Amino acid sequence: RAAEDPVGQDHETAAARRRRRTRGRRHHDSGRHDGDVHDPGEDHVIATPARSARQTGPMSSLDALRARVAEHPSNAWARERGWDPLIVGTERARVLILSQAPGRLAQASGIAFDDPSGRLLRSWMGVTDEEFWNPDLVAVLPMDAYFPGKGTSGDKPPRRDFADRWHPMFLERFADVRLRIVIGGYAQRRYLGSSDVTANVRAAETFLPMYPIVHPSPLARGWRTRNPWFVEEKVPQLRRLVRDAIGRG
């Protein structure tokens, strides 16, 4: 597995891309599986605070675990590209987003949900940009910490063994999390036992402290049009849960 390269194509390194981007950062988080969607992103740069996986100061237990992910032989192909594992948050995080594999733009910037999908997700959660990007409040743990490459239709799925190997150790360290938002079919299949996104979201409150939602991509607009109850009923419920979790009345 050390020589395996899921991306299978030449890219300039993440460091080179970051040097070219002086006005901001771009992000894309996507995948295809039932409720998982692919959002091609927009051809502009969005200014935001950097959320790189690289840390400064004393190394925490989570920092050390992220370093183990980066150095693991199965991720040598990503390390050669200069990519960081896109897992963010501190041991003090109150809300954990269980998402899919990061997209190409997210991998380049190291910023979670800094795109139209992220703006809609923050609206659904009822949080500001500052709250969302505060790693003491919100953590992000994807089903694979690296962009898996392009498939025949959207991005390739997350590697199946990544969550098996790493998620239990990260979840132990996110011990103060009060709410887990489970986005899309990949994460819901693992954590709820079913990838039927519509059924899971309809019964979202029965899974607490996990709360399943549809992917917030613009490409899921059709799903939201067909299921208006999500915005009418589930979004207000999600906002209340997030407020309770982060201690904001």
Tab-separated table of C-alpha atoms in Angstrom:
chain	number	residue	atom	x	y	z
A	1	ARG	CA	0.000	0.000	0.000
A	2	ALA	CA	2.909	2.406	0.506
A	3	ALA	CA	3.364	2.820	-3.239
A	4	GLU	CA	-0.355	3.093	-3.993
A	5	ASP	CA	-1.512	6.434	-5.431
A	6	PRO	CA	-5.326	6.822	-5.398
A	7	VAL	CA	-5.155	10.111	-7.265
A	8	GLY	CA	-3.318	8.685	-10.252
A	9	GLN	CA	-2.350	11.961	-11.917
A	10	ASP	CA	0.312	14.678	-11.662
A	11	HIS	CA	-0.393	17.705	-9.467
A	12	GLU	CA	1.712	20.594	-8.362
A	13	THR	CA	2.393	20.372	-4.652
A	14	ALA	CA	0.079	21.899	-2.080
A	15	ALA	CA	2.910	24.193	-1.007
A	16	ALA	CA	3.249	25.542	-4.548
A	17	ARG	CA	-0.468	26.176	-4.742
A	18	ARG	CA	-0.459	27.976	-1.419
A	19	ARG	CA	2.352	30.233	-2.628
A	20	ARG	CA	0.252	31.202	-5.627
A	21	ARG	CA	-2.733	32.080	-3.486
A	22	THR	CA	-2.132	35.357	-1.734
A	23	ARG	CA	-5.684	36.670	-1.625
A	24	GLY	CA	-7.385	33.875	0.257
A	25	ARG	CA	-8.186	30.195	0.279
A	26	ARG	CA	-10.548	27.919	-1.581
A	27	HIS	CA	-12.285	24.744	-0.515
A	28	HIS	CA	-14.381	21.915	-1.879
A	29	ASP	CA	-15.679	18.888	0.024
A	30	SER	CA	-17.549	16.310	-1.980
A	31	GLY	CA	-18.156	12.693	-2.860
A	32	ARG	CA	-20.759	10.494	-4.548
A	33	HIS	CA	-22.808	7.959	-2.634
A	34	ASP	CA	-26.575	8.215	-2.328
A	35	GLY	CA	-26.891	11.556	-0.524
A	36	ASP	CA	-23.282	12.507	-1.207
A	37	VAL	CA	-22.821	15.080	-3.955
A	38	HIS	CA	-20.081	16.615	-6.047
A	39	ASP	CA	-19.809	20.412	-6.156
A	40	PRO	CA	-17.343	21.644	-8.797
A	41	GLY	CA	-16.812	24.856	-6.845
A	42	GLU	CA	-16.553	28.383	-8.178
A	43	ASP	CA	-13.789	30.020	-10.176
A	44	HIS	CA	-12.862	32.651	-7.630
A	45	VAL	CA	-10.944	32.969	-4.406
A	46	ILE	CA	-12.774	33.309	-1.096
A	47	ALA	CA	-10.954	35.153	1.669
A	48	THR	CA	-11.061	33.296	4.983
A	49	PRO	CA	-8.958	32.513	8.022
A	50	ALA	CA	-6.475	29.721	7.332
A	51	ARG	CA	-7.340	26.347	8.856
A	52	SER	CA	-4.275	24.317	7.971
A	53	ALA	CA	-3.706	20.974	9.632
A	54	ARG	CA	-0.184	22.168	10.403
A	55	GLN	CA	-0.031	23.371	13.991
A	56	THR	CA	2.227	25.714	15.900
A	57	GLY	CA	3.250	25.612	19.539
A	58	PRO	CA	3.365	22.542	21.793
A	59	MET	CA	2.102	19.344	20.178
A	60	SER	CA	-1.180	18.087	21.614
A	61	SER	CA	-2.409	14.512	21.582
A	62	LEU	CA	-4.477	15.313	18.495
A	63	ASP	CA	-1.496	16.959	16.807
A	64	ALA	CA	0.545	13.824	17.455
A	65	LEU	CA	-2.200	11.639	16.025
A	66	ARG	CA	-2.485	13.807	12.921
A	67	ALA	CA	1.279	13.457	12.518
A	68	ARG	CA	0.906	9.673	12.719
A	69	VAL	CA	-1.680	9.813	9.945
A	70	ALA	CA	0.638	11.917	7.783
A	71	GLU	CA	3.576	9.553	8.337
A	72	HIS	CA	1.687	6.298	7.842
A	73	PRO	CA	2.934	4.247	4.854
A	74	SER	CA	-0.572	4.094	3.369
A	75	ASN	CA	-0.452	7.883	2.991
A	76	ALA	CA	3.013	8.141	1.435
A	77	TRP	CA	1.487	9.164	-1.917
A	78	ALA	CA	-0.176	12.186	-0.227
A	79	ARG	CA	2.933	13.064	1.763
A	80	GLU	CA	4.930	13.181	-1.469
A	81	ARG	CA	2.533	15.830	-2.744
A	82	GLY	CA	2.973	17.897	0.391
A	83	TRP	CA	-0.611	17.275	1.504
A	84	ASP	CA	-1.714	17.492	5.129
A	85	PRO	CA	-4.419	15.204	6.529
A	86	LEU	CA	-7.562	17.342	6.624
A	87	ILE	CA	-8.663	16.626	10.173
A	88	VAL	CA	-9.249	19.738	12.275
A	89	GLY	CA	-10.288	20.545	15.830
A	90	THR	CA	-8.933	20.438	19.356
A	91	GLU	CA	-9.717	18.268	22.352
A	92	ARG	CA	-12.078	21.042	23.523
A	93	ALA	CA	-14.331	20.933	20.427
A	94	ARG	CA	-18.050	20.742	21.178
A	95	VAL	CA	-19.444	19.928	17.719
A	96	LEU	CA	-17.958	17.258	15.453
A	97	ILE	CA	-18.731	17.175	11.739
A	98	LEU	CA	-18.365	13.685	10.293
A	99	SER	CA	-18.016	14.401	6.592
A	100	GLN	CA	-16.768	12.774	3.395
A	101	ALA	CA	-13.330	12.912	1.850
A	102	PRO	CA	-12.100	16.443	1.120
A	103	GLY	CA	-12.214	17.686	-2.427
A	104	ARG	CA	-9.349	18.964	-4.541
A	105	LEU	CA	-9.646	22.606	-3.478
A	106	ALA	CA	-9.953	21.760	0.201
A	107	GLN	CA	-6.818	19.647	-0.017
A	108	ALA	CA	-4.936	22.529	-1.591
A	109	SER	CA	-6.012	25.084	1.019
A	110	GLY	CA	-6.342	23.028	4.183
A	111	ILE	CA	-9.645	24.793	4.966
A	112	ALA	CA	-12.820	22.879	5.726
A	113	PHE	CA	-16.069	23.918	4.026
A	114	ASP	CA	-14.840	27.259	2.698
A	115	ASP	CA	-17.194	27.321	-0.305
A	116	PRO	CA	-20.909	27.685	-1.113
A	117	SER	CA	-21.563	24.358	0.607
A	118	GLY	CA	-19.878	25.637	3.739
A	119	ARG	CA	-21.812	28.890	3.735
A	120	LEU	CA	-25.069	26.950	3.590
A	121	LEU	CA	-23.859	24.533	6.277
A	122	ARG	CA	-23.016	27.437	8.588
A	123	SER	CA	-26.466	28.885	7.939
A	124	TRP	CA	-28.113	25.584	8.803
A	125	MET	CA	-26.029	25.359	11.967
A	126	GLY	CA	-26.733	28.972	12.900
A	127	VAL	CA	-23.071	29.801	13.523
A	128	THR	CA	-20.820	32.613	12.375
A	129	ASP	CA	-17.682	32.071	10.314
A	130	GLU	CA	-15.619	32.766	13.431
A	131	GLU	CA	-17.474	30.128	15.423
A	132	PHE	CA	-17.302	27.559	12.638
A	133	TRP	CA	-13.562	28.003	12.171
A	134	ASN	CA	-12.845	28.030	15.906
A	135	PRO	CA	-11.267	24.580	16.464
A	136	ASP	CA	-12.232	24.735	20.146
A	137	LEU	CA	-15.885	24.745	19.048
A	138	VAL	CA	-16.099	22.797	15.772
A	139	ALA	CA	-14.046	19.801	14.642
A	140	VAL	CA	-14.125	18.058	11.252
A	141	LEU	CA	-13.344	14.360	10.852
A	142	PRO	CA	-13.822	13.121	7.260
A	143	MET	CA	-14.162	9.523	6.189
A	144	ASP	CA	-10.783	9.958	4.481
A	145	ALA	CA	-8.407	12.789	5.346
A	146	TYR	CA	-7.133	13.159	1.770
A	147	PHE	CA	-8.648	14.001	-1.592
A	148	PRO	CA	-9.148	10.578	-3.213
A	149	GLY	CA	-8.963	11.763	-6.842
A	150	LYS	CA	-11.455	12.122	-9.648
A	151	GLY	CA	-13.651	9.239	-10.681
A	152	THR	CA	-15.830	8.672	-13.713
A	153	SER	CA	-18.643	10.596	-12.010
A	154	GLY	CA	-17.468	13.085	-9.406
A	155	ASP	CA	-14.759	12.286	-6.905
A	156	LYS	CA	-13.693	8.780	-6.010
A	157	PRO	CA	-15.137	7.418	-2.763
A	158	PRO	CA	-13.154	7.616	0.467
A	159	ARG	CA	-10.797	4.729	1.113
A	160	ARG	CA	-12.710	2.190	3.161
A	161	ASP	CA	-9.886	1.352	5.535
A	162	PHE	CA	-9.116	4.930	6.600
A	163	ALA	CA	-12.026	5.320	9.004
A	164	ASP	CA	-11.521	1.788	10.330
A	165	ARG	CA	-7.908	2.523	11.197
A	166	TRP	CA	-8.066	6.115	12.460
A	167	HIS	CA	-11.553	7.182	13.524
A	168	PRO	CA	-11.642	5.305	16.848
A	169	MET	CA	-8.441	7.021	17.982
A	170	PHE	CA	-9.648	10.470	16.975
A	171	LEU	CA	-13.034	9.964	18.572
A	172	GLU	CA	-11.341	9.091	21.868
A	173	ARG	CA	-9.599	12.463	21.772
A	174	PHE	CA	-12.751	14.397	20.860
A	175	ALA	CA	-14.082	13.493	24.283
A	176	ASP	CA	-15.856	16.829	24.915
A	177	VAL	CA	-17.975	16.653	21.758
A	178	ARG	CA	-21.661	17.021	22.538
A	179	LEU	CA	-23.113	16.820	19.037
A	180	ARG	CA	-22.021	14.864	15.956
A	181	ILE	CA	-23.347	16.122	12.621
A	182	VAL	CA	-23.243	13.227	10.157
A	183	ILE	CA	-23.170	14.459	6.555
A	184	GLY	CA	-24.084	12.282	3.585
A	185	GLY	CA	-24.300	8.606	2.790
A	186	TYR	CA	-20.712	7.508	3.426
A	187	ALA	CA	-20.608	8.781	7.001
A	188	GLN	CA	-24.203	7.761	7.694
A	189	ARG	CA	-23.596	4.220	6.507
A	190	ARG	CA	-20.716	3.906	8.959
A	191	TYR	CA	-22.219	5.652	11.968
A	192	LEU	CA	-25.948	5.041	11.531
A	193	GLY	CA	-25.878	1.697	9.734
A	194	SER	CA	-27.708	2.972	6.650
A	195	SER	CA	-26.831	5.163	3.648
A	196	ASP	CA	-30.500	6.020	3.011
A	197	VAL	CA	-30.011	9.745	3.528
A	198	THR	CA	-33.684	10.702	3.205
A	199	ALA	CA	-34.821	8.166	5.780
A	200	ASN	CA	-31.953	9.026	8.119
A	201	VAL	CA	-32.617	12.763	7.961
A	202	ARG	CA	-36.366	12.298	8.488
A	203	ALA	CA	-35.592	10.452	11.729
A	204	ALA	CA	-32.617	12.640	12.666
A	205	GLU	CA	-33.622	13.282	16.283
A	206	THR	CA	-33.793	9.538	16.982
A	207	PHE	CA	-30.033	9.251	16.452
A	208	LEU	CA	-28.969	11.886	18.994
A	209	PRO	CA	-26.275	12.792	19.961
A	210	MET	CA	-25.618	12.105	16.276
A	211	TYR	CA	-27.626	14.202	13.835
A	212	PRO	CA	-27.700	13.205	10.139
A	213	ILE	CA	-28.152	15.825	7.412
A	214	VAL	CA	-28.019	15.922	3.633
A	215	HIS	CA	-24.898	17.317	1.989
A	216	PRO	CA	-25.214	21.137	1.755
A	217	SER	CA	-23.900	21.321	-1.804
A	218	PRO	CA	-25.785	23.476	-4.337
A	219	LEU	CA	-26.122	20.272	-6.358
A	220	ALA	CA	-28.448	18.911	-3.643
A	221	ARG	CA	-30.909	21.753	-4.280
A	222	GLY	CA	-33.217	19.292	-6.017
A	223	TRP	CA	-33.317	17.082	-2.928
A	224	ARG	CA	-34.169	20.099	-0.763
A	225	THR	CA	-36.904	21.147	-3.187
A	226	ARG	CA	-38.434	17.679	-3.031
A	227	ASN	CA	-38.100	17.593	0.752
A	228	PRO	CA	-39.112	21.052	2.065
A	229	TRP	CA	-39.614	19.602	5.539
A	230	PHE	CA	-35.827	19.570	5.965
A	231	VAL	CA	-35.510	23.363	6.029
A	232	GLU	CA	-38.843	23.841	7.765
A	233	GLU	CA	-38.375	21.279	10.547
A	234	LYS	CA	-34.853	19.929	10.737
A	235	VAL	CA	-32.806	23.113	10.286
A	236	PRO	CA	-34.423	24.876	13.288
A	237	GLN	CA	-33.843	21.727	15.329
A	238	LEU	CA	-30.212	21.551	14.228
A	239	ARG	CA	-29.659	25.184	15.185
A	240	ARG	CA	-31.027	24.595	18.677
A	241	LEU	CA	-28.800	21.559	19.111
A	242	VAL	CA	-25.707	23.451	17.955
A	243	ARG	CA	-26.465	26.373	20.293
A	244	ASP	CA	-26.827	23.964	23.197
A	245	ALA	CA	-23.605	22.146	22.274
A	246	ILE	CA	-21.410	25.215	22.038
A	247	GLY	CA	-23.007	26.867	25.066
A	248	ARG	CA	-24.429	29.844	23.233
A	249	GLY	CA	-27.974	30.782	24.229
